[in-house]
Amino acid sequence: MIVHQRMQRSISLPRPPMLFLGRNRNDHLGDILLWAASPSKNSDVTFLSKEAKFLKKLDEVVNQGNFGDAERIVRGYKRNNTTSPAIIQRLAFISIRQGRTAYAVLLAKQLAKLDPSSTNYQTFAGNIFAEAGQYTIARNAYLRALTTNPTHLEALINLANLLSAKGQHHQAKQYAQKATEIEQSPESQIILAKIAFAQNDFQRAENILSN
């Protein structure tokens, strides 16, 4: 199943500049690991800022598709930050891309428990569960996100997609229409068209796709 997926914190930050230009892979791995391992002598505020900088560097490696390198980096950092939701999120994302589904699901469950009030983390956990084929717990994760924030676009779209894939077209249509009311996104329009097609309403499906 294809899900519309974003990661916490990275979604609100501008795309980081290209890092480590003209340097080989081992150079930048060493830089990040050494930087992450260095002790913080300041307050928690400084630590959070440091983590945000680390996440930007890590996301650059992930965006390049270097999942093996990214896993080494995040594990080196995670040793002293075992309960950081953002770090667990990255590791879950890396694991699912590497095909280690069971481990990704385990991390997603841990993430959902760590910060149950975060709509982004609950939605992300739902995405991992959906990709792993665990549709019931994926649905529950999306619903938890929507309980906190009923207008969370990604949760609405992915829940509609999930329900549609399971043949629950009436419910799926409700969530997709709500997503469309918030933003006319291609994802919600495609889901509505798929639902119309599944219900043999071919003219409606064509009208949705032609708009």
mmCIF file of C-alpha atoms in Angstrom:
data_model
loop_
_atom_site.group_PDB
_atom_site.id
_atom_site.type_symbol
_atom_site.label_atom_id
_atom_site.label_comp_id
_atom_site.label_asym_id
_atom_site.label_seq_id
_atom_site.Cartn_x
_atom_site.Cartn_y
_atom_site.Cartn_z
ATOM 1 C CA MET A 1 0.000 0.000 0.000
ATOM 2 C CA ILE A 2 1.265 3.462 -0.878
ATOM 3 C CA VAL A 3 1.026 5.942 1.944
ATOM 4 C CA HIS A 4 1.549 9.681 2.036
ATOM 5 C CA GLN A 5 4.423 9.938 4.482
ATOM 6 C CA ARG A 6 6.301 12.742 6.217
ATOM 7 C CA MET A 7 8.647 12.831 9.154
ATOM 8 C CA GLN A 8 8.317 14.952 12.257
ATOM 9 C CA ARG A 9 10.390 18.160 12.323
ATOM 10 C CA SER A 10 11.755 17.739 8.813
ATOM 11 C CA ILE A 11 8.416 18.793 7.326
ATOM 12 C CA SER A 12 8.619 22.297 8.789
ATOM 13 C CA LEU A 13 12.256 22.914 7.946
ATOM 14 C CA PRO A 14 13.585 24.071 4.590
ATOM 15 C CA ARG A 15 15.476 21.471 2.625
ATOM 16 C CA PRO A 16 19.011 21.465 4.058
ATOM 17 C CA PRO A 17 21.875 22.510 1.801
ATOM 18 C CA MET A 18 23.979 19.837 0.145
ATOM 19 C CA LEU A 19 26.534 18.682 2.689
ATOM 20 C CA PHE A 20 29.967 17.165 2.380
ATOM 21 C CA LEU A 21 30.495 18.182 -1.241
ATOM 22 C CA GLY A 22 33.733 16.808 -2.640
ATOM 23 C CA ARG A 23 34.178 14.388 0.238
ATOM 24 C CA ASN A 24 33.796 10.644 0.365
ATOM 25 C CA ARG A 25 31.184 8.702 2.275
ATOM 26 C CA ASN A 26 33.427 7.662 5.153
ATOM 27 C CA ASP A 27 34.356 11.310 5.783
ATOM 28 C CA HIS A 28 30.799 12.417 6.348
ATOM 29 C CA LEU A 29 29.913 9.325 8.377
ATOM 30 C CA GLY A 30 32.808 10.054 10.686
ATOM 31 C CA ASP A 31 31.840 13.704 11.011
ATOM 32 C CA ILE A 32 28.266 12.912 12.011
ATOM 33 C CA LEU A 33 29.176 10.102 14.396
ATOM 34 C CA LEU A 34 31.837 12.172 16.157
ATOM 35 C CA TRP A 35 29.523 15.164 16.382
ATOM 36 C CA ALA A 36 26.643 13.064 17.722
ATOM 37 C CA ALA A 37 28.842 11.362 20.327
ATOM 38 C CA SER A 38 30.256 14.590 21.750
ATOM 39 C CA PRO A 39 28.769 15.390 25.190
ATOM 40 C CA SER A 40 26.571 18.412 25.588
ATOM 41 C CA LYS A 41 27.749 20.815 28.293
ATOM 42 C CA ASN A 42 24.743 23.102 28.076
ATOM 43 C CA SER A 43 21.037 23.021 28.850
ATOM 44 C CA ASP A 44 18.269 20.835 27.410
ATOM 45 C CA VAL A 45 17.427 23.683 25.043
ATOM 46 C CA THR A 46 20.921 23.418 23.582
ATOM 47 C CA PHE A 47 20.504 19.648 23.334
ATOM 48 C CA LEU A 48 17.256 19.998 21.419
ATOM 49 C CA SER A 49 18.905 22.421 19.051
ATOM 50 C CA LYS A 50 21.756 19.965 18.625
ATOM 51 C CA GLU A 51 19.314 17.156 17.899
ATOM 52 C CA ALA A 52 17.525 19.289 15.302
ATOM 53 C CA LYS A 53 20.849 19.907 13.561
ATOM 54 C CA PHE A 54 21.642 16.201 13.705
ATOM 55 C CA LEU A 55 18.254 15.346 12.192
ATOM 56 C CA LYS A 56 18.855 17.715 9.290
ATOM 57 C CA LYS A 57 22.196 16.054 8.577
ATOM 58 C CA LEU A 58 20.698 12.592 8.935
ATOM 59 C CA ASP A 59 17.776 13.434 6.636
ATOM 60 C CA GLU A 60 20.232 14.498 3.967
ATOM 61 C CA VAL A 61 21.755 11.005 3.996
ATOM 62 C CA VAL A 62 18.291 9.394 4.016
ATOM 63 C CA ASN A 63 17.104 11.573 1.110
ATOM 64 C CA GLN A 64 20.069 10.307 -0.900
ATOM 65 C CA GLY A 65 18.802 6.746 -0.361
ATOM 66 C CA ASN A 66 21.854 5.715 1.664
ATOM 67 C CA PHE A 67 19.840 3.702 4.175
ATOM 68 C CA GLY A 68 22.727 1.539 5.352
ATOM 69 C CA ASP A 69 24.809 4.613 6.118
ATOM 70 C CA ALA A 70 21.822 6.307 7.752
ATOM 71 C CA GLU A 71 21.267 3.330 10.035
ATOM 72 C CA ARG A 72 24.886 3.390 11.195
ATOM 73 C CA ILE A 73 24.616 7.106 11.895
ATOM 74 C CA VAL A 74 21.350 6.899 13.820
ATOM 75 C CA ARG A 75 22.488 3.922 15.881
ATOM 76 C CA GLY A 76 25.634 5.778 16.893
ATOM 77 C CA TYR A 77 23.497 8.667 18.082
ATOM 78 C CA LYS A 78 20.691 6.580 19.578
ATOM 79 C CA ARG A 79 22.927 4.931 22.174
ATOM 80 C CA ASN A 80 22.650 8.007 24.404
ATOM 81 C CA ASN A 81 19.175 9.093 23.237
ATOM 82 C CA THR A 82 17.097 5.933 23.414
ATOM 83 C CA THR A 83 13.776 7.686 24.040
ATOM 84 C CA SER A 84 13.991 10.415 21.414
ATOM 85 C CA PRO A 85 10.820 10.038 19.299
ATOM 86 C CA ALA A 86 12.401 11.738 16.288
ATOM 87 C CA ILE A 87 15.349 9.325 16.314
ATOM 88 C CA ILE A 88 13.096 6.279 16.701
ATOM 89 C CA GLN A 89 10.999 7.600 13.816
ATOM 90 C CA ARG A 90 14.019 7.802 11.516
ATOM 91 C CA LEU A 91 15.159 4.323 12.462
ATOM 92 C CA ALA A 92 11.675 2.923 11.772
ATOM 93 C CA PHE A 93 11.627 4.638 8.366
ATOM 94 C CA ILE A 94 15.102 3.317 7.512
ATOM 95 C CA SER A 95 14.139 -0.195 8.642
ATOM 96 C CA ILE A 96 10.971 -0.355 6.532
ATOM 97 C CA ARG A 97 12.940 0.815 3.485
ATOM 98 C CA GLN A 98 15.492 -1.914 4.111
ATOM 99 C CA GLY A 99 12.722 -4.521 4.224
ATOM 100 C CA ARG A 100 13.049 -5.214 7.939
ATOM 101 C CA THR A 101 9.329 -4.975 8.475
ATOM 102 C CA ALA A 102 9.009 -6.632 11.880
ATOM 103 C CA TYR A 103 11.624 -4.341 13.410
ATOM 104 C CA ALA A 104 10.034 -1.266 11.816
ATOM 105 C CA VAL A 105 6.667 -2.245 13.317
ATOM 106 C CA LEU A 106 8.262 -2.721 16.740
ATOM 107 C CA LEU A 107 9.792 0.753 16.543
ATOM 108 C CA ALA A 108 6.508 2.271 15.335
ATOM 109 C CA LYS A 109 4.700 0.790 18.337
ATOM 110 C CA GLN A 110 7.364 2.243 20.623
ATOM 111 C CA LEU A 111 7.010 5.622 18.911
ATOM 112 C CA ALA A 112 3.225 5.640 19.296
ATOM 113 C CA LYS A 113 3.529 4.943 23.028
ATOM 114 C CA LEU A 114 6.256 7.531 23.609
ATOM 115 C CA ASP A 115 4.201 10.469 22.353
ATOM 116 C CA PRO A 116 0.496 9.534 22.134
ATOM 117 C CA SER A 117 -0.548 13.188 21.778
ATOM 118 C CA SER A 118 1.524 13.791 18.628
ATOM 119 C CA THR A 119 -0.628 13.592 15.519
ATOM 120 C CA ASN A 120 2.459 13.427 13.321
ATOM 121 C CA TYR A 121 3.988 10.490 15.186
ATOM 122 C CA GLN A 122 0.672 8.630 15.405
ATOM 123 C CA THR A 123 0.174 9.126 11.664
ATOM 124 C CA PHE A 124 3.720 8.028 10.922
ATOM 125 C CA ALA A 125 3.214 4.888 13.037
ATOM 126 C CA GLY A 126 0.018 4.219 11.088
ATOM 127 C CA ASN A 127 1.976 4.525 7.851
ATOM 128 C CA ILE A 128 4.501 1.918 9.016
ATOM 129 C CA PHE A 129 1.723 -0.431 10.117
ATOM 130 C CA ALA A 130 -0.080 0.010 6.782
ATOM 131 C CA GLU A 131 3.073 -0.719 4.764
ATOM 132 C CA ALA A 132 3.569 -3.818 6.909
ATOM 133 C CA GLY A 133 0.034 -4.997 6.128
ATOM 134 C CA GLN A 134 -1.180 -4.568 9.717
ATOM 135 C CA TYR A 135 -4.310 -2.723 8.766
ATOM 136 C CA THR A 136 -6.257 -2.821 12.032
ATOM 137 C CA ILE A 137 -3.529 -1.200 14.116
ATOM 138 C CA ALA A 138 -2.821 1.208 11.251
ATOM 139 C CA ARG A 139 -6.458 2.289 11.291
ATOM 140 C CA ASN A 140 -6.348 2.741 15.055
ATOM 141 C CA ALA A 141 -3.209 4.877 14.820
ATOM 142 C CA TYR A 142 -4.806 7.159 12.225
ATOM 143 C CA LEU A 143 -7.936 7.457 14.358
ATOM 144 C CA ARG A 144 -5.839 8.421 17.392
ATOM 145 C CA ALA A 145 -4.201 11.139 15.328
ATOM 146 C CA LEU A 146 -7.575 12.416 14.162
ATOM 147 C CA THR A 147 -8.946 12.396 17.705
ATOM 148 C CA THR A 148 -6.235 14.896 18.609
ATOM 149 C CA ASN A 149 -6.454 16.832 15.343
ATOM 150 C CA PRO A 150 -9.545 16.104 13.190
ATOM 151 C CA THR A 151 -8.112 18.146 10.292
ATOM 152 C CA HIS A 152 -4.748 16.392 10.032
ATOM 153 C CA LEU A 153 -4.517 16.044 6.257
ATOM 154 C CA GLU A 154 -2.063 13.149 6.056
ATOM 155 C CA ALA A 155 -4.027 11.053 8.556
ATOM 156 C CA LEU A 156 -7.283 11.713 6.674
ATOM 157 C CA ILE A 157 -5.792 10.797 3.296
ATOM 158 C CA ASN A 158 -4.028 7.661 4.490
ATOM 159 C CA LEU A 159 -7.013 6.453 6.515
ATOM 160 C CA ALA A 160 -9.244 6.950 3.462
ATOM 161 C CA ASN A 161 -6.727 5.053 1.330
ATOM 162 C CA LEU A 162 -6.563 2.232 3.868
ATOM 163 C CA LEU A 163 -10.342 1.887 4.169
ATOM 164 C CA SER A 164 -10.749 2.004 0.399
ATOM 165 C CA ALA A 165 -8.186 -0.776 -0.032
ATOM 166 C CA LYS A 166 -10.184 -2.893 2.444
ATOM 167 C CA GLY A 167 -13.433 -2.294 0.536
ATOM 168 C CA GLN A 168 -14.945 0.043 3.138
ATOM 169 C CA HIS A 169 -15.804 2.623 0.512
ATOM 170 C CA HIS A 170 -18.486 4.545 2.383
ATOM 171 C CA GLN A 171 -16.207 5.328 5.317
ATOM 172 C CA ALA A 172 -13.261 5.953 3.013
ATOM 173 C CA LYS A 173 -15.288 8.482 1.037
ATOM 174 C CA GLN A 174 -16.143 10.434 4.187
ATOM 175 C CA TYR A 175 -12.498 10.851 5.158
ATOM 176 C CA ALA A 176 -11.382 11.619 1.611
ATOM 177 C CA GLN A 177 -14.080 14.278 1.222
ATOM 178 C CA LYS A 178 -13.058 15.862 4.511
ATOM 179 C CA ALA A 179 -9.450 15.946 3.293
ATOM 180 C CA THR A 180 -10.611 17.601 0.057
ATOM 181 C CA GLU A 181 -12.474 20.269 2.024
ATOM 182 C CA ILE A 182 -9.218 21.131 3.773
ATOM 183 C CA GLU A 183 -7.022 21.045 0.691
ATOM 184 C CA GLN A 184 -7.616 20.044 -2.934
ATOM 185 C CA SER A 185 -4.757 17.566 -2.963
ATOM 186 C CA PRO A 186 -4.129 15.088 -5.810
ATOM 187 C CA GLU A 187 -4.005 12.243 -3.266
ATOM 188 C CA SER A 188 -7.535 12.808 -1.958
ATOM 189 C CA GLN A 189 -8.914 13.289 -5.472
ATOM 190 C CA ILE A 190 -7.361 10.017 -6.629
ATOM 191 C CA ILE A 191 -8.853 8.167 -3.668
ATOM 192 C CA LEU A 192 -12.311 9.607 -4.391
ATOM 193 C CA ALA A 193 -11.956 8.545 -8.023
ATOM 194 C CA LYS A 194 -10.900 5.039 -6.963
ATOM 195 C CA ILE A 195 -13.935 4.793 -4.692
ATOM 196 C CA ALA A 196 -16.280 5.934 -7.455
ATOM 197 C CA PHE A 197 -14.729 3.408 -9.847
ATOM 198 C CA ALA A 198 -15.067 0.604 -7.271
ATOM 199 C CA GLN A 199 -18.758 1.504 -6.926
ATOM 200 C CA ASN A 200 -19.177 1.374 -10.730
ATOM 201 C CA ASP A 201 -19.814 5.105 -10.887
ATOM 202 C CA PHE A 202 -17.510 5.570 -13.865
ATOM 203 C CA GLN A 203 -18.838 8.972 -14.883
ATOM 204 C CA ARG A 204 -18.177 10.384 -11.420
ATOM 205 C CA ALA A 205 -14.688 8.911 -11.411
ATOM 206 C CA GLU A 206 -13.983 10.565 -14.757
ATOM 207 C CA ASN A 207 -15.357 13.906 -13.550
ATOM 208 C CA ILE A 208 -13.149 13.835 -10.455
ATOM 209 C CA LEU A 209 -10.004 13.087 -12.438
ATOM 210 C CA SER A 210 -10.788 15.698 -15.088
ATOM 211 C CA ASN A 211 -11.115 18.548 -12.551
#
